[in-house]
Coordinates of C-alpha atoms and ligand atoms in Angstrom, one line a residue:
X28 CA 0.0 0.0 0.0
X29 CA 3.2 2.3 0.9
X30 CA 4.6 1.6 -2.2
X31 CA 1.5 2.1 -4.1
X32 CA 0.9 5.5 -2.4
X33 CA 4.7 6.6 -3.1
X34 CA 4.6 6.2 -7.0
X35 CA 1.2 7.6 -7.0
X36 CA 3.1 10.5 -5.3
X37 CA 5.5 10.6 -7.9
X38 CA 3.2 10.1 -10.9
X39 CA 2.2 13.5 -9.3
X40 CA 5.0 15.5 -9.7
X41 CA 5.7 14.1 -13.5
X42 CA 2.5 14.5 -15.0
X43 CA 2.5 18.0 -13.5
X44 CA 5.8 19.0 -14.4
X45 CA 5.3 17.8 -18.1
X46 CA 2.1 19.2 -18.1
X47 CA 3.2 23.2 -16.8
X48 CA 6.6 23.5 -16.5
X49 CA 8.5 25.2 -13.7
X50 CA 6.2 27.2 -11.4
X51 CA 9.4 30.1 -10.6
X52 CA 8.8 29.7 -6.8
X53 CA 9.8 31.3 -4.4
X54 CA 10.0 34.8 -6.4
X55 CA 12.4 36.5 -4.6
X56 CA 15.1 38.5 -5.3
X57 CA 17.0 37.3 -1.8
X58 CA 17.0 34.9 1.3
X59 CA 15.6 37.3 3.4
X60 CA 12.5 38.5 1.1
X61 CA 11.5 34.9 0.6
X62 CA 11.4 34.9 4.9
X63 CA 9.4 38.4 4.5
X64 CA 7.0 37.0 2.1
X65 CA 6.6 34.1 4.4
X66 CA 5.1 36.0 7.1
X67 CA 3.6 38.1 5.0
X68 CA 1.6 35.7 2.8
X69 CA -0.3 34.5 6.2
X70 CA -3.8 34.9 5.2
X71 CA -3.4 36.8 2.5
X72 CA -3.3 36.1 -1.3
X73 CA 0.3 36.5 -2.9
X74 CA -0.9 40.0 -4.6
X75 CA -1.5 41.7 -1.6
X76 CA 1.9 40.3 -0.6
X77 CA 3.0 42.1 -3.9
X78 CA 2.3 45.4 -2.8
X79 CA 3.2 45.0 0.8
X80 CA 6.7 44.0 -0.9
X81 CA 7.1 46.7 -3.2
X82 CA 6.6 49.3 -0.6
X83 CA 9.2 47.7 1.7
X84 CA 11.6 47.6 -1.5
X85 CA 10.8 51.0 -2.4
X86 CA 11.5 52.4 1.1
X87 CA 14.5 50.6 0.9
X88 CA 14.1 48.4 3.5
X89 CA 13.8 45.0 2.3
X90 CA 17.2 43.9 4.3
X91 CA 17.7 42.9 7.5
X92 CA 18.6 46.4 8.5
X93 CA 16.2 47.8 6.8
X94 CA 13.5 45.7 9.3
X95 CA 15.5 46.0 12.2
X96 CA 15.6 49.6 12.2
X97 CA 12.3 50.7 11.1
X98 CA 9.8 52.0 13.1
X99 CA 7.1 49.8 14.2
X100 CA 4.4 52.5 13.2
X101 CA 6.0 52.9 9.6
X102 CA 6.9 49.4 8.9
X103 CA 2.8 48.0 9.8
X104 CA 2.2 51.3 7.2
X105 CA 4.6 49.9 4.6
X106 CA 3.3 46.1 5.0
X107 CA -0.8 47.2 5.4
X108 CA -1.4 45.6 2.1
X109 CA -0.5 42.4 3.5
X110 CA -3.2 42.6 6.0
X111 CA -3.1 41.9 9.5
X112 CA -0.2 44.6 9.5
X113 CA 0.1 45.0 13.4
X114 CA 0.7 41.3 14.0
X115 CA 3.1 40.9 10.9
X116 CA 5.2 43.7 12.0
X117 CA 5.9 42.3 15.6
X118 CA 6.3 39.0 14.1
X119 CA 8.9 40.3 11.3
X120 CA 10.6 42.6 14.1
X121 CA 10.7 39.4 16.4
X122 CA 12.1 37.5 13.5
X123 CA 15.3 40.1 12.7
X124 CA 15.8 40.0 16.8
X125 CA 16.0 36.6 16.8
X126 CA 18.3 36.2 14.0
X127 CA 20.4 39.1 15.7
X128 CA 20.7 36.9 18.9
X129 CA 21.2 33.8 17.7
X130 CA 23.1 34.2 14.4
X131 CA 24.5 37.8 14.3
X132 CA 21.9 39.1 11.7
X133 CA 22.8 36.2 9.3
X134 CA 21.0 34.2 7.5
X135 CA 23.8 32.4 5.7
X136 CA 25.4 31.5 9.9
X137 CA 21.3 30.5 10.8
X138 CA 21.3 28.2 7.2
X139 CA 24.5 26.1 8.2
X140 CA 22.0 25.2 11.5
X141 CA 21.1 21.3 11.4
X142 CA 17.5 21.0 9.8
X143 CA 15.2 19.6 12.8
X144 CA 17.0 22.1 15.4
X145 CA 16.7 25.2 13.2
X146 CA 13.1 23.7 12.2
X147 CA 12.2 23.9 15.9
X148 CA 13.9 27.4 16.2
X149 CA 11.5 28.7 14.0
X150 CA 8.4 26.8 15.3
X151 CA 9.0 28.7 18.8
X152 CA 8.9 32.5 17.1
X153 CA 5.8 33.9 17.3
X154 CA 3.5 33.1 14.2
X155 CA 5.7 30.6 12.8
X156 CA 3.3 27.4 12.5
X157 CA 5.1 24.2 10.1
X158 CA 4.0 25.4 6.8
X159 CA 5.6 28.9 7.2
X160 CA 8.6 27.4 9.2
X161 CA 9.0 24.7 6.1
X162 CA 8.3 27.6 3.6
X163 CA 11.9 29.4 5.2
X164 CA 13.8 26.0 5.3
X165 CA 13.1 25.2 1.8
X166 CA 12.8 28.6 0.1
X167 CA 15.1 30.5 1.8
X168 CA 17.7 28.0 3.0
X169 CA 17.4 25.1 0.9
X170 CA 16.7 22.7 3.5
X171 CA 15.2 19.6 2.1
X172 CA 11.8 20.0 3.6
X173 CA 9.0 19.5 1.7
X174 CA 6.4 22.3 2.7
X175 CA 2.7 21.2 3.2
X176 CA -0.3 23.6 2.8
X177 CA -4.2 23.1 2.5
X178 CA -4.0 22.2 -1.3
X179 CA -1.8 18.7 -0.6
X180 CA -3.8 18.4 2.3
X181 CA -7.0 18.2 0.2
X182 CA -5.7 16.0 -3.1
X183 CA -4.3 14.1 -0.8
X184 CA -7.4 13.2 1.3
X185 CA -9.7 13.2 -1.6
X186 CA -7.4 10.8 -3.4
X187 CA -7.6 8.7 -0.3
X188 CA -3.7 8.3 0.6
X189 CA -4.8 9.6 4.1
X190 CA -7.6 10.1 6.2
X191 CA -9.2 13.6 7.1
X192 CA -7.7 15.7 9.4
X193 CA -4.0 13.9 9.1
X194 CA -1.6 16.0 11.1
X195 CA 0.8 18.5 9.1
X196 CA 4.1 16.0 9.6
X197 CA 2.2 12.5 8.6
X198 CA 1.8 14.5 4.9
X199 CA 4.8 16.0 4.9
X200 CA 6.5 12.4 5.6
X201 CA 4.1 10.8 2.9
X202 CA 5.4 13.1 0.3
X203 CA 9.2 13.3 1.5
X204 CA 9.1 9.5 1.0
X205 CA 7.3 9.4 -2.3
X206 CA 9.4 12.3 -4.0
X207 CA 12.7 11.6 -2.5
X208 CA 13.7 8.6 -5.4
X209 CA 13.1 11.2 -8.0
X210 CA 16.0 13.0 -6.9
X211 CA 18.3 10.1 -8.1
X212 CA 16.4 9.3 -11.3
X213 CA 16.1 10.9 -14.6
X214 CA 13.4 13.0 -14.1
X215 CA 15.1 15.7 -11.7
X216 CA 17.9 16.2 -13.8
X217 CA 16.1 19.3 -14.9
X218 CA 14.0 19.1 -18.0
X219 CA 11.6 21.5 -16.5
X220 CA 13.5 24.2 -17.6
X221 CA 12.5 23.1 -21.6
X222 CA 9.4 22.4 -20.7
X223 CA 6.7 25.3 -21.6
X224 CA 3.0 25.4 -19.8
X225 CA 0.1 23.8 -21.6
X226 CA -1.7 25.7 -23.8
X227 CA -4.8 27.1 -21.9
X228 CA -3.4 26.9 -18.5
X229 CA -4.3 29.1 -16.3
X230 CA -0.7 29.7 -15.2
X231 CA 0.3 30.4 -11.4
X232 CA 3.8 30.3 -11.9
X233 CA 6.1 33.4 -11.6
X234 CA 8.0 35.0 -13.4
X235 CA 12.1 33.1 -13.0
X236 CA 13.9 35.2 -10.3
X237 CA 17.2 35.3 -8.7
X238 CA 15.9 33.2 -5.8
X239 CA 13.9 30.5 -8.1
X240 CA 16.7 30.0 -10.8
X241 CA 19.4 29.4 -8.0
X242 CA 21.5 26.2 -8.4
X243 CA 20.2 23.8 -5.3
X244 CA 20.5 20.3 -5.1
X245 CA 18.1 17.7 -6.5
X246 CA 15.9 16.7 -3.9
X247 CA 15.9 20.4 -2.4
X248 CA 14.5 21.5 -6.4
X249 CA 11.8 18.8 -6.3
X250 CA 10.3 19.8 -3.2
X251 CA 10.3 23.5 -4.4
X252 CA 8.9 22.4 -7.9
X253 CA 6.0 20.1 -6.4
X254 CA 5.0 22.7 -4.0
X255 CA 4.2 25.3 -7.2
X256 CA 2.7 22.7 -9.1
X257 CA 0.3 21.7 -6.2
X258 CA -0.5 25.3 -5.8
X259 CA -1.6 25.1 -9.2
X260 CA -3.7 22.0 -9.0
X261 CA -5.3 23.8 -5.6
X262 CA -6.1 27.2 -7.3
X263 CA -7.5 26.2 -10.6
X264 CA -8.6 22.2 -10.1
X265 CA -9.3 20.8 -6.8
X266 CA -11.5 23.6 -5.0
X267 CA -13.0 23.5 -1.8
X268 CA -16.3 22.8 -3.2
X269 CA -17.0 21.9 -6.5
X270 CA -13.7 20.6 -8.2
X271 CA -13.5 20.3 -11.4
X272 CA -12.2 16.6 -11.5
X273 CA -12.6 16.2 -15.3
X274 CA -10.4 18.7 -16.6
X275 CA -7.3 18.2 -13.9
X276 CA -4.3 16.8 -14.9
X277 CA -4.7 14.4 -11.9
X278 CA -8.2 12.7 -12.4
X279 CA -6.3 9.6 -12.8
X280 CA -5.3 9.1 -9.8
X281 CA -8.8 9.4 -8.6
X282 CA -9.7 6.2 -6.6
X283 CA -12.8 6.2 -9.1
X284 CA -10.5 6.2 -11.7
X285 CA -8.6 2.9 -10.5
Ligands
SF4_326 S1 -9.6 18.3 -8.8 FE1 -10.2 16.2 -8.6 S2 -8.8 15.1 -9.9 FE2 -7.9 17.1 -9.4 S3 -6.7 16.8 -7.6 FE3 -8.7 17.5 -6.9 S4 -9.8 15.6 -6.5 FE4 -8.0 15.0 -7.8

Protein backbone atom coordinates (compact mmCIF):
# COMPACT_ATOMS: atom_id res chain seq x y z
CA UNK A 1 0.00 0.00 0.00
CA UNK A 2 3.17 2.25 0.94
CA UNK A 3 4.62 1.63 -2.24
CA UNK A 4 1.47 2.12 -4.15
CA UNK A 5 0.93 5.53 -2.43
CA UNK A 6 4.74 6.61 -3.06
CA UNK A 7 4.62 6.15 -7.03
CA UNK A 8 1.16 7.61 -7.00
CA UNK A 9 3.12 10.54 -5.25
CA UNK A 10 5.53 10.57 -7.94
CA UNK A 11 3.21 10.07 -10.89
CA UNK A 12 2.16 13.51 -9.31
CA UNK A 13 5.01 15.47 -9.74
CA UNK A 14 5.67 14.09 -13.48
CA UNK A 15 2.49 14.52 -14.97
CA UNK A 16 2.54 18.02 -13.51
CA UNK A 17 5.79 18.97 -14.37
CA UNK A 18 5.34 17.79 -18.06
CA UNK A 19 2.10 19.19 -18.06
CA UNK A 20 3.21 23.22 -16.82
CA UNK A 21 6.57 23.53 -16.51
CA UNK A 22 8.52 25.15 -13.69
CA UNK A 23 6.16 27.15 -11.38
CA UNK A 24 9.44 30.09 -10.56
CA UNK A 25 8.80 29.68 -6.82
CA UNK A 26 9.79 31.31 -4.44
CA UNK A 27 9.96 34.81 -6.38
CA UNK A 28 12.37 36.55 -4.58
CA UNK A 29 15.08 38.51 -5.25
CA UNK A 30 16.98 37.27 -1.85
CA UNK A 31 16.96 34.91 1.30
CA UNK A 32 15.57 37.33 3.39
CA UNK A 33 12.48 38.46 1.05
CA UNK A 34 11.52 34.89 0.56
CA UNK A 35 11.45 34.92 4.91
CA UNK A 36 9.39 38.36 4.53
CA UNK A 37 6.99 37.00 2.13
CA UNK A 38 6.59 34.13 4.41
CA UNK A 39 5.13 35.98 7.06
CA UNK A 40 3.55 38.08 5.01
CA UNK A 41 1.60 35.65 2.84
CA UNK A 42 -0.29 34.51 6.21
CA UNK A 43 -3.83 34.86 5.23
CA UNK A 44 -3.44 36.84 2.52
CA UNK A 45 -3.31 36.10 -1.32
CA UNK A 46 0.27 36.50 -2.92
CA UNK A 47 -0.86 39.97 -4.61
CA UNK A 48 -1.47 41.66 -1.57
CA UNK A 49 1.87 40.34 -0.57
CA UNK A 50 3.03 42.12 -3.86
CA UNK A 51 2.27 45.35 -2.80
CA UNK A 52 3.25 45.01 0.81
CA UNK A 53 6.73 43.95 -0.86
CA UNK A 54 7.11 46.70 -3.23
CA UNK A 55 6.60 49.30 -0.55
CA UNK A 56 9.25 47.75 1.68
CA UNK A 57 11.61 47.61 -1.52
CA UNK A 58 10.80 51.02 -2.39
CA UNK A 59 11.51 52.42 1.14
CA UNK A 60 14.53 50.57 0.94
CA UNK A 61 14.10 48.43 3.55
CA UNK A 62 13.83 45.02 2.29
CA UNK A 63 17.16 43.95 4.31
CA UNK A 64 17.70 42.94 7.48
CA UNK A 65 18.63 46.37 8.47
CA UNK A 66 16.21 47.78 6.81
CA UNK A 67 13.47 45.74 9.33
CA UNK A 68 15.49 46.03 12.22
CA UNK A 69 15.61 49.59 12.17
CA UNK A 70 12.28 50.69 11.12
CA UNK A 71 9.84 52.00 13.09
CA UNK A 72 7.11 49.79 14.15
CA UNK A 73 4.43 52.47 13.23
CA UNK A 74 5.98 52.94 9.61
CA UNK A 75 6.87 49.40 8.91
CA UNK A 76 2.81 48.01 9.75
CA UNK A 77 2.24 51.29 7.16
CA UNK A 78 4.60 49.93 4.61
CA UNK A 79 3.28 46.09 5.04
CA UNK A 80 -0.80 47.17 5.45
CA UNK A 81 -1.37 45.57 2.06
CA UNK A 82 -0.55 42.42 3.47
CA UNK A 83 -3.24 42.59 6.01
CA UNK A 84 -3.13 41.87 9.46
CA UNK A 85 -0.20 44.59 9.45
CA UNK A 86 0.12 45.05 13.38
CA UNK A 87 0.71 41.34 13.97
CA UNK A 88 3.13 40.91 10.87
CA UNK A 89 5.19 43.66 11.95
CA UNK A 90 5.86 42.27 15.59
CA UNK A 91 6.26 39.02 14.09
CA UNK A 92 8.93 40.31 11.32
CA UNK A 93 10.63 42.57 14.06
CA UNK A 94 10.74 39.40 16.39
CA UNK A 95 12.13 37.51 13.46
CA UNK A 96 15.26 40.08 12.67
CA UNK A 97 15.82 39.95 16.81
CA UNK A 98 16.01 36.59 16.80
CA UNK A 99 18.32 36.23 14.00
CA UNK A 100 20.40 39.06 15.67
CA UNK A 101 20.66 36.91 18.86
CA UNK A 102 21.23 33.78 17.69
CA UNK A 103 23.14 34.15 14.37
CA UNK A 104 24.50 37.75 14.29
CA UNK A 105 21.92 39.10 11.69
CA UNK A 106 22.76 36.21 9.34
CA UNK A 107 20.99 34.20 7.53
CA UNK A 108 23.76 32.37 5.69
CA UNK A 109 25.40 31.52 9.92
CA UNK A 110 21.25 30.46 10.75
CA UNK A 111 21.28 28.19 7.16
CA UNK A 112 24.51 26.10 8.24
CA UNK A 113 21.97 25.21 11.54
CA UNK A 114 21.10 21.35 11.37
CA UNK A 115 17.46 20.99 9.81
CA UNK A 116 15.16 19.58 12.79
CA UNK A 117 17.05 22.09 15.39
CA UNK A 118 16.69 25.23 13.24
CA UNK A 119 13.12 23.75 12.19
CA UNK A 120 12.17 23.90 15.89
CA UNK A 121 13.87 27.35 16.16
CA UNK A 122 11.55 28.66 13.95
CA UNK A 123 8.39 26.79 15.33
CA UNK A 124 9.04 28.70 18.78
CA UNK A 125 8.92 32.53 17.07
CA UNK A 126 5.79 33.92 17.33
CA UNK A 127 3.47 33.09 14.18
CA UNK A 128 5.66 30.61 12.81
CA UNK A 129 3.34 27.43 12.51
CA UNK A 130 5.09 24.15 10.10
CA UNK A 131 4.01 25.44 6.84
CA UNK A 132 5.62 28.88 7.20
CA UNK A 133 8.63 27.38 9.17
CA UNK A 134 9.02 24.66 6.13
CA UNK A 135 8.35 27.58 3.57
CA UNK A 136 11.89 29.37 5.22
CA UNK A 137 13.80 26.02 5.34
CA UNK A 138 13.09 25.17 1.79
CA UNK A 139 12.75 28.64 0.08
CA UNK A 140 15.15 30.51 1.76
CA UNK A 141 17.73 28.04 3.05
CA UNK A 142 17.38 25.05 0.90
CA UNK A 143 16.69 22.73 3.47
CA UNK A 144 15.17 19.55 2.15
CA UNK A 145 11.82 20.02 3.62
CA UNK A 146 8.97 19.47 1.69
CA UNK A 147 6.41 22.32 2.73
CA UNK A 148 2.67 21.20 3.21
CA UNK A 149 -0.30 23.57 2.83
CA UNK A 150 -4.19 23.08 2.49
CA UNK A 151 -3.99 22.25 -1.33
CA UNK A 152 -1.79 18.67 -0.60
CA UNK A 153 -3.84 18.45 2.32
CA UNK A 154 -6.95 18.19 0.23
CA UNK A 155 -5.69 15.96 -3.10
CA UNK A 156 -4.32 14.12 -0.83
CA UNK A 157 -7.43 13.21 1.33
CA UNK A 158 -9.75 13.21 -1.55
CA UNK A 159 -7.39 10.81 -3.45
CA UNK A 160 -7.58 8.70 -0.30
CA UNK A 161 -3.73 8.26 0.60
CA UNK A 162 -4.76 9.63 4.10
CA UNK A 163 -7.63 10.13 6.20
CA UNK A 164 -9.25 13.60 7.07
CA UNK A 165 -7.75 15.70 9.40
CA UNK A 166 -4.05 13.91 9.13
CA UNK A 167 -1.60 15.99 11.09
CA UNK A 168 0.77 18.50 9.07
CA UNK A 169 4.12 16.02 9.64
CA UNK A 170 2.16 12.48 8.58
CA UNK A 171 1.79 14.55 4.88
CA UNK A 172 4.82 16.02 4.85
CA UNK A 173 6.51 12.45 5.63
CA UNK A 174 4.14 10.78 2.90
CA UNK A 175 5.37 13.06 0.26
CA UNK A 176 9.18 13.34 1.55
CA UNK A 177 9.08 9.52 1.04
CA UNK A 178 7.26 9.42 -2.31
CA UNK A 179 9.44 12.28 -3.98
CA UNK A 180 12.71 11.64 -2.47
CA UNK A 181 13.69 8.65 -5.36
CA UNK A 182 13.09 11.23 -7.96
CA UNK A 183 15.96 12.99 -6.94
CA UNK A 184 18.28 10.07 -8.09
CA UNK A 185 16.44 9.31 -11.25
CA UNK A 186 16.07 10.95 -14.58
CA UNK A 187 13.41 12.99 -14.08
CA UNK A 188 15.13 15.75 -11.71
CA UNK A 189 17.95 16.21 -13.80
CA UNK A 190 16.05 19.26 -14.92
CA UNK A 191 13.97 19.06 -18.01
CA UNK A 192 11.65 21.51 -16.52
CA UNK A 193 13.47 24.19 -17.58
CA UNK A 194 12.54 23.08 -21.59
CA UNK A 195 9.42 22.36 -20.67
CA UNK A 196 6.73 25.33 -21.58
CA UNK A 197 2.97 25.37 -19.80
CA UNK A 198 0.12 23.84 -21.58
CA UNK A 199 -1.71 25.71 -23.83
CA UNK A 200 -4.77 27.11 -21.90
CA UNK A 201 -3.42 26.90 -18.55
CA UNK A 202 -4.28 29.10 -16.31
CA UNK A 203 -0.72 29.67 -15.15
CA UNK A 204 0.31 30.38 -11.36
CA UNK A 205 3.81 30.32 -11.90
CA UNK A 206 6.09 33.43 -11.62
CA UNK A 207 8.03 35.04 -13.40
CA UNK A 208 12.07 33.06 -13.02
CA UNK A 209 13.95 35.24 -10.27
CA UNK A 210 17.22 35.31 -8.74
CA UNK A 211 15.85 33.15 -5.78
CA UNK A 212 13.86 30.46 -8.10
CA UNK A 213 16.71 29.97 -10.80
CA UNK A 214 19.44 29.43 -7.95
CA UNK A 215 21.47 26.16 -8.43
CA UNK A 216 20.21 23.81 -5.28
CA UNK A 217 20.52 20.26 -5.07
CA UNK A 218 18.10 17.74 -6.50
CA UNK A 219 15.94 16.71 -3.86
CA UNK A 220 15.85 20.37 -2.35
CA UNK A 221 14.48 21.55 -6.41
CA UNK A 222 11.82 18.76 -6.34
CA UNK A 223 10.27 19.82 -3.21
CA UNK A 224 10.31 23.49 -4.37
CA UNK A 225 8.90 22.42 -7.88
CA UNK A 226 5.98 20.12 -6.38
CA UNK A 227 4.97 22.71 -3.99
CA UNK A 228 4.20 25.31 -7.17
CA UNK A 229 2.73 22.72 -9.13
CA UNK A 230 0.32 21.73 -6.20
CA UNK A 231 -0.49 25.27 -5.78
CA UNK A 232 -1.64 25.10 -9.24
CA UNK A 233 -3.73 21.96 -8.97
CA UNK A 234 -5.34 23.82 -5.64
CA UNK A 235 -6.12 27.20 -7.28
CA UNK A 236 -7.51 26.16 -10.60
CA UNK A 237 -8.59 22.24 -10.14
CA UNK A 238 -9.33 20.76 -6.81
CA UNK A 239 -11.48 23.64 -4.97
CA UNK A 240 -13.02 23.48 -1.79
CA UNK A 241 -16.33 22.77 -3.17
CA UNK A 242 -16.99 21.90 -6.48
CA UNK A 243 -13.74 20.63 -8.17
CA UNK A 244 -13.51 20.32 -11.45
CA UNK A 245 -12.15 16.59 -11.54
CA UNK A 246 -12.65 16.18 -15.29
CA UNK A 247 -10.39 18.68 -16.58
CA UNK A 248 -7.30 18.24 -13.85
CA UNK A 249 -4.30 16.77 -14.92
CA UNK A 250 -4.73 14.39 -11.91
CA UNK A 251 -8.21 12.69 -12.41
CA UNK A 252 -6.28 9.57 -12.83
CA UNK A 253 -5.33 9.12 -9.83
CA UNK A 254 -8.80 9.40 -8.57
CA UNK A 255 -9.73 6.20 -6.64
CA UNK A 256 -12.77 6.23 -9.13
CA UNK A 257 -10.52 6.16 -11.74
CA UNK A 258 -8.61 2.95 -10.49
S1 LIG B 1 -9.62 18.31 -8.78
FE1 LIG B 1 -10.25 16.20 -8.64
S2 LIG B 1 -8.76 15.10 -9.87
FE2 LIG B 1 -7.87 17.08 -9.41
S3 LIG B 1 -6.68 16.79 -7.58
FE3 LIG B 1 -8.70 17.46 -6.94
S4 LIG B 1 -9.82 15.57 -6.51
FE4 LIG B 1 -8.05 15.05 -7.77
Amino acid sequence: MRARTNKQIRGYYTALLQAWGPQHWWPAESAFEVVVGAYLTQNTTWTNVERALANLRSAGLLTIKGIRTVSVDELERLIRPAGYFRQKAKRLKLFVAFLETNYSGSLSRMFVAPTERLREELLNLNGVGPETADSILLYAGNHPVFVVDAYTQRIATRHELLREGAPYEEIQGLFQEGLSPIANSSVSRDRSNELTLAEGFPSTAHPPSRMSTAKRPALVQIYNEMHGLIVGVGKHYCRKSQPKCDECPLRNFLPSHK
